[in-house]
Amino acid sequence: MVPVEESQRGALPAGIEVGNEAEAARAVREMFARVAPRYDLLNHLLSGQIDRFWRRRLVHAVRPYLQRDTVNIVDCCCGTGDLALALARERARLRPDKVPACLASDFCRPMLVRAADKFERAGLPPVLAEADATRMPLSDSSVDLVTIAFGFRNLANYRVGAEEFRRLLAPGGCLAVLEFSQPTSKLWGALFNFYFRHVLPRLGNAISGSGGAYSYLQDSVQRFPPPEQVRELLIGAGFQRVDVQMLSGGVSVLYLAYV
């Protein structure tokens, strides 16, 4: 088992020394560039389409922000844009009189290219930024809602990322994070761990042709802190309140952190 203090530092791809955050970020960026062509297919296939349900839960949870007259939204580590697009569509549905803009940010350009295509096909204006989530090119207190789906555990430093999200948010703002975790039930946990350790990496690596990307997925989930430690991390970064919602028996967790 990875020591708690080590697991809280950030992502650690294979072959990267603990503490070398620049190399960890580079390895993660290159890995996602390799899997980008089949990223969506594998997300939906390997999760049994349940990843769509998890994103809908996040969108529903932040509806009070999407209903506002004005709201500045940033989706960090946006990947191919599924969550950013869902937020923009819900904003357009709730407030058809407003422009449904959502800044979608990622440090992997091949992912952003696919995100731009999705927005264009949906007839929505793509607002994209190529940026590291730990160093966003935005002013302090300039955002009302920050979201990140299954990208937090890939940050090179979790504490720095949490503090950066807190910096971006205006008073009354919200950070909504979707992230993988370990199931709470012993039986469900045993079934999940068998699939996650033995089936998912083989299928993912074979279909993506990326080598070890989906082995990294398994390792990154195992290293990521449990929900209570994530909550403490967010409180330590300056958030006033953090609500934790377990989804699908704890396979996924929705964190809602308020300023």
mmCIF file of C-alpha atoms in Angstrom:
data_model
loop_
_atom_site.group_PDB
_atom_site.id
_atom_site.type_symbol
_atom_site.label_atom_id
_atom_site.label_comp_id
_atom_site.label_asym_id
_atom_site.label_seq_id
_atom_site.Cartn_x
_atom_site.Cartn_y
_atom_site.Cartn_z
ATOM 1 C CA MET A 1 0.000 0.000 0.000
ATOM 2 C CA VAL A 2 1.261 3.489 -0.864
ATOM 3 C CA PRO A 3 1.855 5.678 2.220
ATOM 4 C CA VAL A 4 -0.837 8.314 2.757
ATOM 5 C CA GLU A 5 1.570 11.258 2.581
ATOM 6 C CA GLU A 6 2.941 9.953 -0.743
ATOM 7 C CA SER A 7 -0.478 9.240 -2.260
ATOM 8 C CA GLN A 8 -1.608 12.806 -1.575
ATOM 9 C CA ARG A 9 1.213 14.383 -3.563
ATOM 10 C CA GLY A 10 -0.187 13.693 -7.006
ATOM 11 C CA ALA A 11 -0.207 11.373 -9.992
ATOM 12 C CA LEU A 12 2.743 9.015 -10.379
ATOM 13 C CA PRO A 13 2.956 7.297 -13.778
ATOM 14 C CA ALA A 14 5.230 4.263 -14.066
ATOM 15 C CA GLY A 15 8.912 5.120 -14.201
ATOM 16 C CA ILE A 16 8.555 8.594 -12.635
ATOM 17 C CA GLU A 17 10.260 9.332 -9.334
ATOM 18 C CA VAL A 18 8.171 10.549 -6.412
ATOM 19 C CA GLY A 19 8.307 14.347 -6.268
ATOM 20 C CA ASN A 20 9.199 14.898 -9.936
ATOM 21 C CA GLU A 21 5.983 16.739 -10.752
ATOM 22 C CA ALA A 22 7.133 18.148 -14.093
ATOM 23 C CA GLU A 23 7.920 14.679 -15.434
ATOM 24 C CA ALA A 24 4.698 13.259 -13.985
ATOM 25 C CA ALA A 25 2.667 15.933 -15.788
ATOM 26 C CA ARG A 26 4.559 15.330 -19.038
ATOM 27 C CA ALA A 27 3.972 11.568 -18.844
ATOM 28 C CA VAL A 28 0.248 12.017 -18.175
ATOM 29 C CA ARG A 29 -0.113 14.495 -21.047
ATOM 30 C CA GLU A 30 1.655 12.200 -23.506
ATOM 31 C CA MET A 31 -0.370 9.203 -22.356
ATOM 32 C CA PHE A 32 -3.689 10.976 -22.945
ATOM 33 C CA ALA A 33 -2.482 12.173 -26.334
ATOM 34 C CA ARG A 34 -1.945 8.525 -27.305
ATOM 35 C CA VAL A 35 -5.402 7.362 -26.187
ATOM 36 C CA ALA A 36 -7.310 10.402 -27.510
ATOM 37 C CA PRO A 37 -8.511 8.735 -30.760
ATOM 38 C CA ARG A 38 -10.394 5.998 -28.855
ATOM 39 C CA TYR A 39 -10.903 7.763 -25.546
ATOM 40 C CA ASP A 40 -14.685 8.156 -25.808
ATOM 41 C CA LEU A 41 -15.243 4.607 -27.064
ATOM 42 C CA LEU A 42 -13.266 3.158 -24.170
ATOM 43 C CA ASN A 43 -14.856 5.417 -21.538
ATOM 44 C CA HIS A 44 -18.351 4.265 -22.463
ATOM 45 C CA LEU A 45 -17.417 0.649 -23.169
ATOM 46 C CA LEU A 46 -15.344 -0.010 -20.063
ATOM 47 C CA SER A 47 -17.785 1.731 -17.726
ATOM 48 C CA GLY A 48 -20.856 0.096 -19.275
ATOM 49 C CA GLN A 49 -22.134 3.607 -20.177
ATOM 50 C CA ILE A 50 -22.450 4.474 -16.476
ATOM 51 C CA ASP A 51 -19.998 7.356 -16.908
ATOM 52 C CA ARG A 52 -22.867 9.238 -18.613
ATOM 53 C CA PHE A 53 -24.998 8.802 -15.481
ATOM 54 C CA TRP A 54 -22.209 10.113 -13.253
ATOM 55 C CA ARG A 55 -21.855 13.261 -15.353
ATOM 56 C CA ARG A 56 -25.612 13.822 -15.278
ATOM 57 C CA ARG A 57 -25.475 13.664 -11.481
ATOM 58 C CA LEU A 58 -22.865 16.400 -11.422
ATOM 59 C CA VAL A 59 -24.803 18.583 -13.839
ATOM 60 C CA HIS A 60 -27.967 18.168 -11.770
ATOM 61 C CA ALA A 61 -26.092 19.053 -8.585
ATOM 62 C CA VAL A 62 -24.861 22.383 -9.988
ATOM 63 C CA ARG A 63 -28.154 23.459 -11.582
ATOM 64 C CA PRO A 64 -28.537 26.408 -9.155
ATOM 65 C CA TYR A 65 -25.430 27.917 -10.747
ATOM 66 C CA LEU A 66 -26.554 27.144 -14.298
ATOM 67 C CA GLN A 67 -29.834 28.974 -13.630
ATOM 68 C CA ARG A 68 -28.168 32.254 -12.679
ATOM 69 C CA ASP A 69 -28.441 35.348 -14.836
ATOM 70 C CA THR A 70 -24.673 35.343 -15.196
ATOM 71 C CA VAL A 71 -22.327 32.476 -14.433
ATOM 72 C CA ASN A 72 -18.688 31.905 -15.330
ATOM 73 C CA ILE A 73 -17.927 28.188 -15.706
ATOM 74 C CA VAL A 74 -14.586 26.457 -16.166
ATOM 75 C CA ASP A 75 -14.335 22.719 -16.809
ATOM 76 C CA CYS A 76 -10.757 21.666 -16.049
ATOM 77 C CA CYS A 77 -9.117 18.528 -17.452
ATOM 78 C CA CYS A 78 -12.022 18.493 -19.907
ATOM 79 C CA GLY A 79 -10.701 15.666 -22.075
ATOM 80 C CA THR A 80 -12.880 15.377 -25.170
ATOM 81 C CA GLY A 81 -15.452 17.753 -23.693
ATOM 82 C CA ASP A 82 -18.310 15.520 -22.529
ATOM 83 C CA LEU A 83 -18.880 17.324 -19.233
ATOM 84 C CA ALA A 84 -18.320 20.807 -20.642
ATOM 85 C CA LEU A 85 -20.825 20.063 -23.397
ATOM 86 C CA ALA A 86 -23.364 18.692 -20.904
ATOM 87 C CA LEU A 87 -23.011 21.847 -18.793
ATOM 88 C CA ALA A 88 -23.417 24.096 -21.830
ATOM 89 C CA ARG A 89 -26.492 22.204 -22.997
ATOM 90 C CA GLU A 90 -28.108 22.354 -19.558
ATOM 91 C CA ARG A 91 -27.351 26.062 -19.317
ATOM 92 C CA ALA A 92 -28.981 26.570 -22.732
ATOM 93 C CA ARG A 93 -32.017 24.574 -21.648
ATOM 94 C CA LEU A 94 -32.459 26.408 -18.356
ATOM 95 C CA ARG A 95 -31.652 29.875 -19.695
ATOM 96 C CA PRO A 96 -32.281 29.965 -23.448
ATOM 97 C CA ASP A 97 -31.981 33.747 -23.257
ATOM 98 C CA LYS A 98 -28.306 33.467 -22.274
ATOM 99 C CA VAL A 99 -25.185 32.384 -24.155
ATOM 100 C CA PRO A 100 -24.357 28.860 -22.880
ATOM 101 C CA ALA A 101 -20.605 29.479 -22.693
ATOM 102 C CA CYS A 102 -18.364 27.164 -20.677
ATOM 103 C CA LEU A 103 -14.598 27.379 -20.823
ATOM 104 C CA ALA A 104 -13.214 23.885 -21.407
ATOM 105 C CA SER A 105 -9.572 23.506 -20.426
ATOM 106 C CA ASP A 106 -7.049 20.693 -20.809
ATOM 107 C CA PHE A 107 -3.269 20.488 -21.193
ATOM 108 C CA CYS A 108 -3.521 17.782 -23.883
ATOM 109 C CA ARG A 109 -4.109 19.320 -27.320
ATOM 110 C CA PRO A 110 -5.396 16.148 -29.077
ATOM 111 C CA MET A 111 -8.170 15.983 -26.470
ATOM 112 C CA LEU A 112 -9.094 19.636 -27.068
ATOM 113 C CA VAL A 113 -9.280 19.053 -30.828
ATOM 114 C CA ARG A 114 -11.943 16.396 -30.252
ATOM 115 C CA ALA A 115 -13.752 18.611 -27.757
ATOM 116 C CA ALA A 116 -13.922 21.408 -30.346
ATOM 117 C CA ASP A 117 -15.445 19.005 -32.873
ATOM 118 C CA LYS A 118 -18.169 17.997 -30.399
ATOM 119 C CA PHE A 119 -19.120 21.585 -29.644
ATOM 120 C CA GLU A 120 -19.271 22.465 -33.322
ATOM 121 C CA ARG A 121 -21.484 19.456 -34.110
ATOM 122 C CA ALA A 122 -23.782 20.506 -31.254
ATOM 123 C CA GLY A 123 -24.057 24.027 -32.643
ATOM 124 C CA LEU A 124 -22.562 25.548 -29.505
ATOM 125 C CA PRO A 125 -19.662 28.006 -29.419
ATOM 126 C CA PRO A 126 -16.493 26.193 -28.322
ATOM 127 C CA VAL A 127 -14.491 28.150 -25.754
ATOM 128 C CA LEU A 128 -11.290 26.177 -25.217
ATOM 129 C CA ALA A 129 -8.003 26.743 -23.431
ATOM 130 C CA GLU A 130 -4.853 24.649 -23.502
ATOM 131 C CA ALA A 131 -3.723 24.970 -19.897
ATOM 132 C CA ASP A 132 -2.499 22.993 -16.900
ATOM 133 C CA ALA A 133 -5.220 22.835 -14.231
ATOM 134 C CA THR A 134 -2.652 23.638 -11.536
ATOM 135 C CA ARG A 135 -1.718 26.917 -13.288
ATOM 136 C CA MET A 136 -4.820 28.372 -14.904
ATOM 137 C CA PRO A 137 -4.416 31.642 -16.876
ATOM 138 C CA LEU A 138 -7.360 33.279 -15.099
ATOM 139 C CA SER A 139 -7.701 35.989 -12.479
ATOM 140 C CA ASP A 140 -8.415 35.421 -8.805
ATOM 141 C CA SER A 141 -12.105 35.072 -7.896
ATOM 142 C CA SER A 142 -13.136 35.211 -11.558
ATOM 143 C CA VAL A 143 -15.178 32.001 -11.761
ATOM 144 C CA ASP A 144 -18.497 30.905 -10.237
ATOM 145 C CA LEU A 145 -18.287 27.196 -11.000
ATOM 146 C CA VAL A 146 -15.253 24.955 -11.516
ATOM 147 C CA THR A 147 -15.819 21.352 -12.572
ATOM 148 C CA ILE A 148 -13.472 18.444 -13.134
ATOM 149 C CA ALA A 149 -14.512 14.905 -14.054
ATOM 150 C CA PHE A 150 -12.016 12.081 -13.509
ATOM 151 C CA GLY A 151 -9.067 14.420 -13.867
ATOM 152 C CA PHE A 152 -8.247 15.368 -10.302
ATOM 153 C CA ARG A 153 -6.287 12.175 -9.622
ATOM 154 C CA ASN A 154 -4.151 12.915 -12.718
ATOM 155 C CA LEU A 155 -2.852 16.215 -11.330
ATOM 156 C CA ALA A 156 0.848 16.250 -10.536
ATOM 157 C CA ASN A 157 0.073 17.755 -7.120
ATOM 158 C CA TYR A 158 -3.384 17.393 -5.566
ATOM 159 C CA ARG A 159 -2.885 20.112 -2.948
ATOM 160 C CA VAL A 160 -1.685 22.651 -5.515
ATOM 161 C CA GLY A 161 -4.637 21.788 -7.746
ATOM 162 C CA ALA A 162 -7.141 22.235 -4.923
ATOM 163 C CA GLU A 163 -5.608 25.584 -3.994
ATOM 164 C CA GLU A 164 -5.718 26.707 -7.619
ATOM 165 C CA PHE A 165 -9.418 25.877 -7.903
ATOM 166 C CA ARG A 166 -10.040 27.795 -4.680
ATOM 167 C CA ARG A 167 -8.127 30.775 -6.080
ATOM 168 C CA LEU A 168 -10.294 30.877 -9.181
ATOM 169 C CA LEU A 169 -13.637 30.833 -7.371
ATOM 170 C CA ALA A 170 -15.536 33.962 -6.405
ATOM 171 C CA PRO A 171 -17.381 34.155 -3.067
ATOM 172 C CA GLY A 172 -20.342 31.798 -3.173
ATOM 173 C CA GLY A 173 -18.682 29.707 -5.879
ATOM 174 C CA CYS A 174 -18.549 25.929 -6.141
ATOM 175 C CA LEU A 175 -16.039 23.273 -7.136
ATOM 176 C CA ALA A 176 -17.657 20.056 -8.406
ATOM 177 C CA VAL A 177 -15.355 17.051 -8.722
ATOM 178 C CA LEU A 178 -16.154 13.580 -10.036
ATOM 179 C CA GLU A 179 -13.516 11.014 -9.236
ATOM 180 C CA PHE A 180 -13.085 7.271 -8.931
ATOM 181 C CA SER A 181 -12.835 5.612 -5.529
ATOM 182 C CA GLN A 182 -13.030 2.181 -3.932
ATOM 183 C CA PRO A 183 -16.470 0.540 -3.377
ATOM 184 C CA THR A 184 -17.726 0.473 0.195
ATOM 185 C CA SER A 185 -19.339 -3.011 0.048
ATOM 186 C CA LYS A 186 -16.980 -5.991 0.447
ATOM 187 C CA LEU A 187 -18.801 -8.079 -2.179
ATOM 188 C CA TRP A 188 -19.159 -5.220 -4.655
ATOM 189 C CA GLY A 189 -15.591 -4.193 -3.894
ATOM 190 C CA ALA A 190 -14.283 -7.681 -4.661
ATOM 191 C CA LEU A 191 -16.128 -7.803 -7.998
ATOM 192 C CA PHE A 192 -15.072 -4.262 -8.901
ATOM 193 C CA ASN A 193 -11.422 -4.865 -8.008
ATOM 194 C CA PHE A 194 -11.309 -8.062 -10.062
ATOM 195 C CA TYR A 195 -12.684 -6.203 -13.093
ATOM 196 C CA PHE A 196 -10.525 -3.131 -12.490
ATOM 197 C CA ARG A 197 -7.295 -5.072 -11.980
ATOM 198 C CA HIS A 198 -7.621 -7.941 -14.445
ATOM 199 C CA VAL A 199 -10.185 -7.090 -17.129
ATOM 200 C CA LEU A 200 -10.172 -3.323 -17.658
ATOM 201 C CA PRO A 201 -6.389 -2.878 -18.144
ATOM 202 C CA ARG A 202 -6.195 -5.689 -20.694
ATOM 203 C CA LEU A 203 -9.186 -4.492 -22.689
ATOM 204 C CA GLY A 204 -8.212 -0.844 -22.485
ATOM 205 C CA ASN A 205 -4.592 -1.348 -23.436
ATOM 206 C CA ALA A 206 -5.517 -3.703 -26.292
ATOM 207 C CA ILE A 207 -8.213 -1.485 -27.828
ATOM 208 C CA SER A 208 -6.377 1.812 -27.352
ATOM 209 C CA GLY A 209 -3.044 0.411 -28.511
ATOM 210 C CA SER A 210 -1.415 2.726 -25.988
ATOM 211 C CA GLY A 211 0.728 0.293 -24.063
ATOM 212 C CA GLY A 212 0.150 0.924 -20.386
ATOM 213 C CA ALA A 213 -2.408 3.742 -20.268
ATOM 214 C CA TYR A 214 -5.142 1.627 -18.740
ATOM 215 C CA SER A 215 -2.737 -0.029 -16.338
ATOM 216 C CA TYR A 216 -2.004 3.525 -15.183
ATOM 217 C CA LEU A 217 -5.750 4.064 -14.732
ATOM 218 C CA GLN A 218 -5.910 1.159 -12.305
ATOM 219 C CA ASP A 219 -2.807 2.320 -10.420
ATOM 220 C CA SER A 220 -3.968 5.928 -10.231
ATOM 221 C CA VAL A 221 -7.291 4.954 -8.665
ATOM 222 C CA GLN A 222 -5.571 2.765 -6.089
ATOM 223 C CA ARG A 223 -3.167 5.586 -5.167
ATOM 224 C CA PHE A 224 -5.814 8.296 -4.956
ATOM 225 C CA PRO A 225 -6.813 9.266 -1.394
ATOM 226 C CA PRO A 226 -10.154 7.976 -0.027
ATOM 227 C CA PRO A 227 -13.142 10.364 0.155
ATOM 228 C CA GLU A 228 -12.547 11.564 3.726
ATOM 229 C CA GLN A 229 -8.952 12.500 2.920
ATOM 230 C CA VAL A 230 -10.057 14.283 -0.251
ATOM 231 C CA ARG A 231 -12.583 16.211 1.830
ATOM 232 C CA GLU A 232 -9.855 17.191 4.310
ATOM 233 C CA LEU A 233 -7.605 18.211 1.416
ATOM 234 C CA LEU A 234 -10.285 20.553 0.043
ATOM 235 C CA ILE A 235 -11.022 22.045 3.454
ATOM 236 C CA GLY A 236 -7.295 22.601 3.906
ATOM 237 C CA ALA A 237 -7.211 24.425 0.559
ATOM 238 C CA GLY A 238 -9.696 26.984 1.883
ATOM 239 C CA PHE A 239 -13.131 25.632 1.012
ATOM 240 C CA GLN A 240 -15.762 26.299 3.665
ATOM 241 C CA ARG A 241 -17.903 23.219 3.158
ATOM 242 C CA VAL A 242 -17.472 19.980 1.251
ATOM 243 C CA ASP A 243 -20.360 17.613 0.531
ATOM 244 C CA VAL A 244 -19.511 14.053 -0.489
ATOM 245 C CA GLN A 245 -21.905 11.878 -2.503
ATOM 246 C CA MET A 246 -21.055 8.223 -3.135
ATOM 247 C CA LEU A 247 -22.209 6.982 -6.545
ATOM 248 C CA SER A 248 -22.672 3.403 -7.743
ATOM 249 C CA GLY A 249 -21.696 1.906 -4.414
ATOM 250 C CA GLY A 250 -18.591 4.069 -4.098
ATOM 251 C CA VAL A 251 -17.072 3.368 -7.516
ATOM 252 C CA SER A 252 -17.373 7.081 -8.212
ATOM 253 C CA VAL A 253 -17.630 10.010 -5.808
ATOM 254 C CA LEU A 254 -19.069 13.485 -6.339
ATOM 255 C CA TYR A 255 -17.439 16.201 -4.243
ATOM 256 C CA LEU A 256 -19.146 19.591 -3.970
ATOM 257 C CA ALA A 257 -16.832 22.138 -2.342
ATOM 258 C CA TYR A 258 -18.180 25.618 -1.583
ATOM 259 C CA VAL A 259 -16.398 28.914 -1.038
#
